[in-house]
mmCIF file of C-alpha atoms and ligand atoms in Angstrom:
data_model
loop_
_atom_site.group_PDB
_atom_site.id
_atom_site.type_symbol
_atom_site.label_atom_id
_atom_site.label_comp_id
_atom_site.label_asym_id
_atom_site.label_seq_id
_atom_site.Cartn_x
_atom_site.Cartn_y
_atom_site.Cartn_z
ATOM 1 C CA MET T 1 81.197 61.749 -43.718
ATOM 2 C CA ALA T 2 83.184 64.657 -42.490
ATOM 3 C CA ASN T 3 83.903 67.402 -44.653
ATOM 4 C CA LYS T 4 88.092 66.948 -46.286
ATOM 5 C CA LYS T 5 90.293 69.648 -44.295
ATOM 6 C CA ILE T 6 91.805 72.939 -45.629
ATOM 7 C CA VAL T 7 94.748 73.994 -45.687
ATOM 8 C CA VAL T 8 95.097 77.609 -47.339
ATOM 9 C CA GLY T 9 98.807 79.632 -47.017
ATOM 10 C CA ASN T 10 98.379 83.695 -46.247
ATOM 11 C CA MET T 11 101.384 84.443 -47.414
ATOM 12 C CA LYS T 12 100.701 88.178 -46.846
ATOM 13 C CA MET T 13 102.925 90.683 -48.449
ATOM 14 C CA ASN T 14 105.775 88.724 -48.945
ATOM 15 C CA LEU T 15 108.107 86.945 -51.547
ATOM 16 C CA THR T 16 109.843 88.653 -54.905
ATOM 17 C CA ALA T 17 108.653 87.667 -58.754
ATOM 18 C CA PRO T 18 111.765 85.209 -58.586
ATOM 19 C CA GLU T 19 111.330 83.527 -54.986
ATOM 20 C CA ILE T 20 107.451 83.186 -55.639
ATOM 21 C CA ASN T 21 108.378 80.951 -59.122
ATOM 22 C CA LYS T 22 111.172 78.608 -57.096
ATOM 23 C CA PHE T 23 108.413 78.154 -54.411
ATOM 24 C CA LEU T 24 106.255 77.506 -57.692
ATOM 25 C CA LYS T 25 108.865 75.217 -58.884
ATOM 26 C CA VAL T 26 109.336 72.956 -55.338
ATOM 27 C CA ILE T 27 105.229 72.514 -55.230
ATOM 28 C CA GLU T 28 104.457 72.152 -58.390
ATOM 29 C CA LYS T 29 105.090 68.295 -58.893
ATOM 30 C CA LYS T 30 101.811 68.239 -56.079
ATOM 31 C CA LYS T 31 97.927 67.248 -56.153
ATOM 32 C CA TYR T 32 96.071 68.729 -53.548
ATOM 33 C CA ASN T 33 92.545 67.585 -54.342
ATOM 34 C CA ASN T 34 90.882 71.577 -53.938
ATOM 35 C CA GLN T 35 92.567 70.668 -50.143
ATOM 36 C CA VAL T 36 94.991 73.635 -50.511
ATOM 37 C CA VAL T 37 94.033 77.747 -51.109
ATOM 38 C CA PHE T 38 97.692 79.531 -51.777
ATOM 39 C CA CYS T 39 96.594 83.470 -51.279
ATOM 40 C CA PRO T 40 100.312 84.806 -52.387
ATOM 41 C CA SER T 41 100.507 89.106 -52.628
ATOM 42 C CA SER T 42 97.487 90.068 -55.204
ATOM 43 C CA LEU T 43 100.645 90.640 -58.166
ATOM 44 C CA TYR T 44 101.626 86.598 -58.081
ATOM 45 C CA LEU T 45 97.545 85.361 -58.014
ATOM 46 C CA PRO T 46 98.090 84.393 -62.051
ATOM 47 C CA TYR T 47 101.032 83.012 -62.020
ATOM 48 C CA PHE T 48 98.830 79.974 -59.376
ATOM 49 C CA ILE T 49 95.488 80.268 -61.406
ATOM 50 C CA GLY T 50 97.562 79.737 -64.400
ATOM 51 C CA LYS T 51 98.397 76.258 -62.754
ATOM 52 C CA GLY T 52 95.323 75.726 -61.653
ATOM 53 C CA TYR T 53 95.922 76.138 -58.275
ATOM 54 C CA ASP T 54 93.203 76.715 -55.727
ATOM 55 C CA VAL T 55 93.481 80.381 -54.850
ATOM 56 C CA GLY T 56 92.118 83.075 -52.481
ATOM 57 C CA ILE T 57 92.700 87.147 -52.292
ATOM 58 C CA GLN T 58 94.392 88.761 -48.802
ATOM 59 C CA ASN T 59 91.704 90.886 -48.645
ATOM 60 C CA ILE T 60 88.858 92.608 -51.300
ATOM 61 C CA ALA T 61 87.935 96.419 -51.077
ATOM 62 C CA ALA T 62 84.605 97.540 -49.587
ATOM 63 C CA TYR T 63 83.326 99.499 -52.036
ATOM 64 C CA GLU T 64 81.635 97.518 -55.825
ATOM 65 C CA ASN T 65 84.257 99.833 -58.022
ATOM 66 C CA GLY T 66 85.059 102.856 -60.128
ATOM 67 C CA ALA T 67 88.157 105.314 -58.020
ATOM 68 C CA TYR T 68 89.551 103.568 -55.138
ATOM 69 C CA THR T 69 92.339 103.625 -56.119
ATOM 70 C CA GLY T 70 94.854 100.843 -55.144
ATOM 71 C CA GLU T 71 92.081 98.303 -54.371
ATOM 72 C CA VAL T 72 91.138 95.169 -55.952
ATOM 73 C CA SER T 73 87.201 94.639 -55.936
ATOM 74 C CA ALA T 74 84.958 91.079 -55.310
ATOM 75 C CA SER T 75 84.104 91.019 -58.479
ATOM 76 C CA GLN T 76 87.347 91.627 -59.887
ATOM 77 C CA ALA T 77 88.447 88.890 -58.192
ATOM 78 C CA LYS T 78 85.729 86.985 -58.999
ATOM 79 C CA SER T 79 86.358 87.381 -62.765
ATOM 80 C CA MET T 80 89.850 86.298 -62.720
ATOM 81 C CA HIS T 81 88.343 82.699 -61.091
ATOM 82 C CA LEU T 82 89.657 83.184 -57.984
ATOM 83 C CA ASP T 83 87.853 80.868 -55.648
ATOM 84 C CA TYR T 84 88.478 82.827 -52.274
ATOM 85 C CA ALA T 85 88.263 85.710 -50.192
ATOM 86 C CA ILE T 86 90.292 86.380 -46.717
ATOM 87 C CA ILE T 87 88.418 89.248 -44.742
ATOM 88 C CA GLY T 88 88.426 90.713 -41.555
ATOM 89 C CA HIS T 89 91.996 89.334 -40.860
ATOM 90 C CA SER T 90 93.630 91.039 -37.995
ATOM 91 C CA GLU T 91 96.229 92.785 -39.282
ATOM 92 C CA ARG T 92 93.727 94.190 -41.384
ATOM 93 C CA ARG T 93 91.727 95.321 -38.575
ATOM 94 C CA GLU T 94 94.507 96.544 -36.793
ATOM 95 C CA TYR T 95 96.737 98.494 -39.228
ATOM 96 C CA PHE T 96 94.009 99.439 -41.730
ATOM 97 C CA LYS T 97 91.009 100.294 -39.146
ATOM 98 C CA GLU T 98 88.837 97.782 -40.562
ATOM 99 C CA THR T 99 85.655 97.774 -38.117
ATOM 100 C CA ASP T 100 83.305 94.595 -37.680
ATOM 101 C CA GLU T 101 81.001 97.184 -40.227
ATOM 102 C CA VAL T 102 83.758 97.249 -43.096
ATOM 103 C CA VAL T 103 83.970 93.446 -42.492
ATOM 104 C CA HIS T 104 80.543 92.782 -43.095
ATOM 105 C CA GLN T 105 80.471 94.960 -46.269
ATOM 106 C CA LYS T 106 83.671 93.182 -47.491
ATOM 107 C CA ILE T 107 81.057 89.631 -47.004
ATOM 108 C CA SER T 108 78.603 90.813 -48.556
ATOM 109 C CA LEU T 109 80.487 92.061 -51.619
ATOM 110 C CA ALA T 110 82.045 88.207 -51.809
ATOM 111 C CA LEU T 111 79.242 86.543 -51.667
ATOM 112 C CA LYS T 112 77.705 88.596 -54.178
ATOM 113 C CA GLU T 113 80.324 87.524 -56.550
ATOM 114 C CA ASN T 114 79.902 84.324 -54.779
ATOM 115 C CA LEU T 115 83.359 83.658 -53.512
ATOM 116 C CA LYS T 116 84.068 81.946 -51.056
ATOM 117 C CA VAL T 117 84.943 83.731 -48.189
ATOM 118 C CA ILE T 118 87.601 82.688 -44.913
ATOM 119 C CA LEU T 119 86.178 85.431 -42.447
ATOM 120 C CA CYS T 120 89.370 86.059 -39.980
ATOM 121 C CA ILE T 121 88.193 86.693 -35.920
ATOM 122 C CA GLY T 122 90.497 86.354 -32.737
ATOM 123 C CA GLU T 123 90.967 87.920 -29.404
ATOM 124 C CA THR T 124 93.890 90.343 -27.968
ATOM 125 C CA GLU T 125 96.359 88.724 -25.439
ATOM 126 C CA GLU T 126 94.935 91.358 -23.402
ATOM 127 C CA GLU T 127 91.130 90.136 -23.703
ATOM 128 C CA ARG T 128 91.799 86.361 -23.661
ATOM 129 C CA ASP T 129 93.912 87.543 -19.774
ATOM 130 C CA SER T 130 90.610 89.478 -19.083
ATOM 131 C CA LEU T 131 88.928 86.502 -19.587
ATOM 132 C CA LYS T 132 86.993 88.346 -22.869
ATOM 133 C CA THR T 133 87.830 85.891 -25.183
ATOM 134 C CA TYR T 134 84.411 84.362 -26.509
ATOM 135 C CA LYS T 135 82.675 87.148 -26.004
ATOM 136 C CA VAL T 136 85.114 89.098 -28.275
ATOM 137 C CA LEU T 137 84.539 86.177 -30.276
ATOM 138 C CA LYS T 138 80.878 86.030 -30.259
ATOM 139 C CA LYS T 139 81.219 89.717 -31.415
ATOM 140 C CA GLN T 140 82.891 89.392 -34.246
ATOM 141 C CA VAL T 141 81.117 86.246 -36.031
ATOM 142 C CA THR T 142 77.530 88.020 -35.007
ATOM 143 C CA ASN T 143 78.750 91.375 -36.659
ATOM 144 C CA ALA T 144 80.132 90.136 -39.310
ATOM 145 C CA LEU T 145 77.132 87.143 -40.769
ATOM 146 C CA LYS T 146 74.026 89.040 -39.386
ATOM 147 C CA GLY T 147 71.617 89.463 -42.313
ATOM 148 C CA PHE T 148 72.941 86.642 -44.039
ATOM 149 C CA ASP T 149 71.014 83.219 -45.628
ATOM 150 C CA SER T 150 72.189 80.173 -44.624
ATOM 151 C CA LYS T 151 72.490 79.832 -47.919
ATOM 152 C CA GLU T 152 74.900 82.244 -48.759
ATOM 153 C CA LEU T 153 76.015 81.537 -44.924
ATOM 154 C CA LYS T 154 77.524 78.127 -46.683
ATOM 155 C CA LYS T 155 80.516 79.840 -48.085
ATOM 156 C CA VAL T 156 81.869 81.178 -45.494
ATOM 157 C CA THR T 157 85.032 79.448 -43.263
ATOM 158 C CA ILE T 158 85.882 81.001 -40.026
ATOM 159 C CA ALA T 159 89.211 81.298 -39.572
ATOM 160 C CA TYR T 160 89.673 81.856 -35.439
ATOM 161 C CA GLU T 161 93.272 82.781 -34.625
ATOM 162 C CA PRO T 162 94.220 84.337 -31.526
ATOM 163 C CA ILE T 163 96.301 87.647 -32.468
ATOM 164 C CA TRP T 164 98.761 86.530 -29.466
ATOM 165 C CA ALA T 165 99.847 83.194 -31.785
ATOM 166 C CA ILE T 166 100.322 84.743 -34.683
ATOM 167 C CA GLY T 167 103.947 85.099 -36.355
ATOM 168 C CA THR T 168 104.875 84.460 -32.233
ATOM 169 C CA GLY T 169 105.505 80.277 -32.261
ATOM 170 C CA ARG T 170 102.453 80.479 -29.342
ATOM 171 C CA VAL T 171 99.761 78.319 -30.138
ATOM 172 C CA PRO T 172 96.702 77.482 -27.592
ATOM 173 C CA SER T 173 96.596 74.020 -26.515
ATOM 174 C CA ASN T 174 94.403 71.782 -28.427
ATOM 175 C CA ASP T 175 92.077 71.581 -25.386
ATOM 176 C CA GLU T 176 91.630 75.155 -25.112
ATOM 177 C CA ILE T 177 90.981 75.296 -30.044
ATOM 178 C CA GLN T 178 88.823 72.149 -29.660
ATOM 179 C CA ASP T 179 86.641 74.334 -26.842
ATOM 180 C CA THR T 180 86.581 77.893 -28.590
ATOM 181 C CA ILE T 181 86.047 76.522 -31.944
ATOM 182 C CA SER T 182 82.751 74.136 -30.872
ATOM 183 C CA PHE T 183 81.907 77.706 -29.103
ATOM 184 C CA ILE T 184 82.061 79.476 -32.891
ATOM 185 C CA LYS T 185 80.245 76.564 -34.617
ATOM 186 C CA GLU T 186 77.083 76.804 -31.918
ATOM 187 C CA ILE T 187 77.327 80.599 -32.580
ATOM 188 C CA VAL T 188 76.921 80.533 -35.856
ATOM 189 C CA LYS T 189 74.118 77.345 -35.630
ATOM 190 C CA GLY T 190 72.362 80.164 -33.232
ATOM 191 C CA ILE T 191 72.665 82.874 -36.533
ATOM 192 C CA ALA T 192 71.991 80.809 -39.398
ATOM 193 C CA SER T 193 71.016 76.473 -37.914
ATOM 194 C CA ILE T 194 74.309 75.657 -40.157
ATOM 195 C CA ASN T 195 76.991 73.983 -39.341
ATOM 196 C CA ILE T 196 80.224 76.260 -40.385
ATOM 197 C CA SER T 197 83.852 74.883 -41.242
ATOM 198 C CA VAL T 198 85.864 76.528 -38.649
ATOM 199 C CA LEU T 199 90.043 76.532 -39.583
ATOM 200 C CA TYR T 200 93.016 77.531 -36.966
ATOM 201 C CA GLY T 201 95.583 79.960 -37.921
ATOM 202 C CA GLY T 202 98.640 81.158 -35.627
ATOM 203 C CA SER T 203 101.824 80.304 -35.742
ATOM 204 C CA VAL T 204 101.092 76.944 -37.345
ATOM 205 C CA ASN T 205 104.091 75.052 -38.953
ATOM 206 C CA GLU T 206 105.510 71.921 -39.946
ATOM 207 C CA LYS T 207 106.061 70.959 -36.388
ATOM 208 C CA ASN T 208 103.101 71.561 -34.395
ATOM 209 C CA ILE T 209 100.911 70.505 -37.411
ATOM 210 C CA THR T 210 100.552 66.321 -35.677
ATOM 211 C CA THR T 211 99.558 67.714 -32.689
ATOM 212 C CA LEU T 212 97.049 70.384 -33.719
ATOM 213 C CA ASN T 213 95.721 67.525 -36.566
ATOM 214 C CA GLN T 214 94.791 65.958 -33.121
ATOM 215 C CA ILE T 215 92.298 68.110 -33.187
ATOM 216 C CA GLU T 216 88.715 66.899 -33.856
ATOM 217 C CA SER T 217 86.235 70.016 -34.790
ATOM 218 C CA ILE T 218 89.170 71.395 -36.813
ATOM 219 C CA ASP T 219 87.762 71.616 -40.204
ATOM 220 C CA GLY T 220 91.540 73.078 -41.547
ATOM 221 C CA TYR T 221 94.467 75.582 -40.865
ATOM 222 C CA LEU T 222 95.281 78.906 -42.119
ATOM 223 C CA VAL T 223 98.962 79.421 -42.664
ATOM 224 C CA GLY T 224 100.886 82.706 -42.410
ATOM 225 C CA GLY T 225 104.707 82.414 -42.276
ATOM 226 C CA ALA T 226 104.889 78.214 -42.838
ATOM 227 C CA SER T 227 103.058 79.140 -45.820
ATOM 228 C CA THR T 228 105.940 81.099 -47.647
ATOM 229 C CA LYS T 229 108.534 78.629 -47.424
ATOM 230 C CA ALA T 230 107.858 75.890 -50.180
ATOM 231 C CA GLU T 231 108.844 73.135 -48.318
ATOM 232 C CA LYS T 232 107.787 73.632 -44.692
ATOM 233 C CA PHE T 233 104.373 74.139 -46.283
ATOM 234 C CA MET T 234 104.270 70.924 -48.003
ATOM 235 C CA LYS T 235 104.761 69.266 -44.857
ATOM 236 C CA ILE T 236 101.944 70.853 -43.162
ATOM 237 C CA ILE T 237 99.962 69.613 -46.654
ATOM 238 C CA GLU T 238 101.384 66.039 -46.482
ATOM 239 C CA VAL T 239 100.091 66.223 -42.798
ATOM 240 C CA VAL T 240 96.599 67.005 -43.238
ATOM 241 C CA VAL T 241 96.262 65.842 -46.861
ATOM 242 C CA ASN T 242 96.860 62.027 -46.005
ATOM 243 C CA GLN T 243 94.891 61.808 -42.936
HETATM 244 P P1 LIG U 1 101.427 82.841 -38.441
HETATM 245 O O1 LIG U 1 100.218 83.523 -39.060
HETATM 246 O O2 LIG U 1 101.254 81.637 -39.419
HETATM 247 O O3 LIG U 1 102.293 83.369 -39.097
HETATM 248 O O4 LIG U 1 101.539 82.739 -37.661
HETATM 249 C C1 LIG U 1 98.866 82.903 -39.632
HETATM 250 C C2 LIG U 1 98.014 84.538 -40.367
HETATM 251 O O5 LIG U 1 98.182 85.293 -39.734
HETATM 252 O O6 LIG U 1 96.929 83.585 -40.830
#
């Protein structure tokens, strides 16, 4: 039987504490059978942990511990019982200049702590227009995952997020997503002979989720903007969990 799909909410640097409390009041009646992962700002993670939700951190440090002001390490995340770490989001790559090497280092630290990793990859609009999507994705996947064995890679999920689709309301066609996900799965099979889970991310919302959810090879969704609005996020979850 296929794995159950997951929905990961990447709330980014949004919402104040009172807004998070409101959010929690709306969602807290629901049980999601380990199919939903909440990734709020690190400050608010304990609220979600306290309520028993599956949670992930949006980023971890590229260092084990020590004098790195403002950073949170993989071992600290694990010690707070976090389940997942998002690594290599395009916003980290672009605004914080995270290279493939840094992404690889972060994955290695997360896996050492037994955290599940959500590795984000995706092409820019320019790369897409010049037909470089597959080349770019192959490089990102290979550089991020090289050297890990199949046991380690079983803890990794890939989120395919075309950069031009993030926060823009634009989404690739189902056929394009299907083909790209199959391509990504093949690359990983080539590295470690395992069947990796691949999520789609980029402007997923309560209106397009039913259409997106018809894609056969998809293992779930990484949701940004729509995960910060409790009602919208619940609609997405309901479509995926009740499929
Ligand atoms: P979006 O963001 O859903 O707002 O497009 C997705 C993401 O960046 O993970």
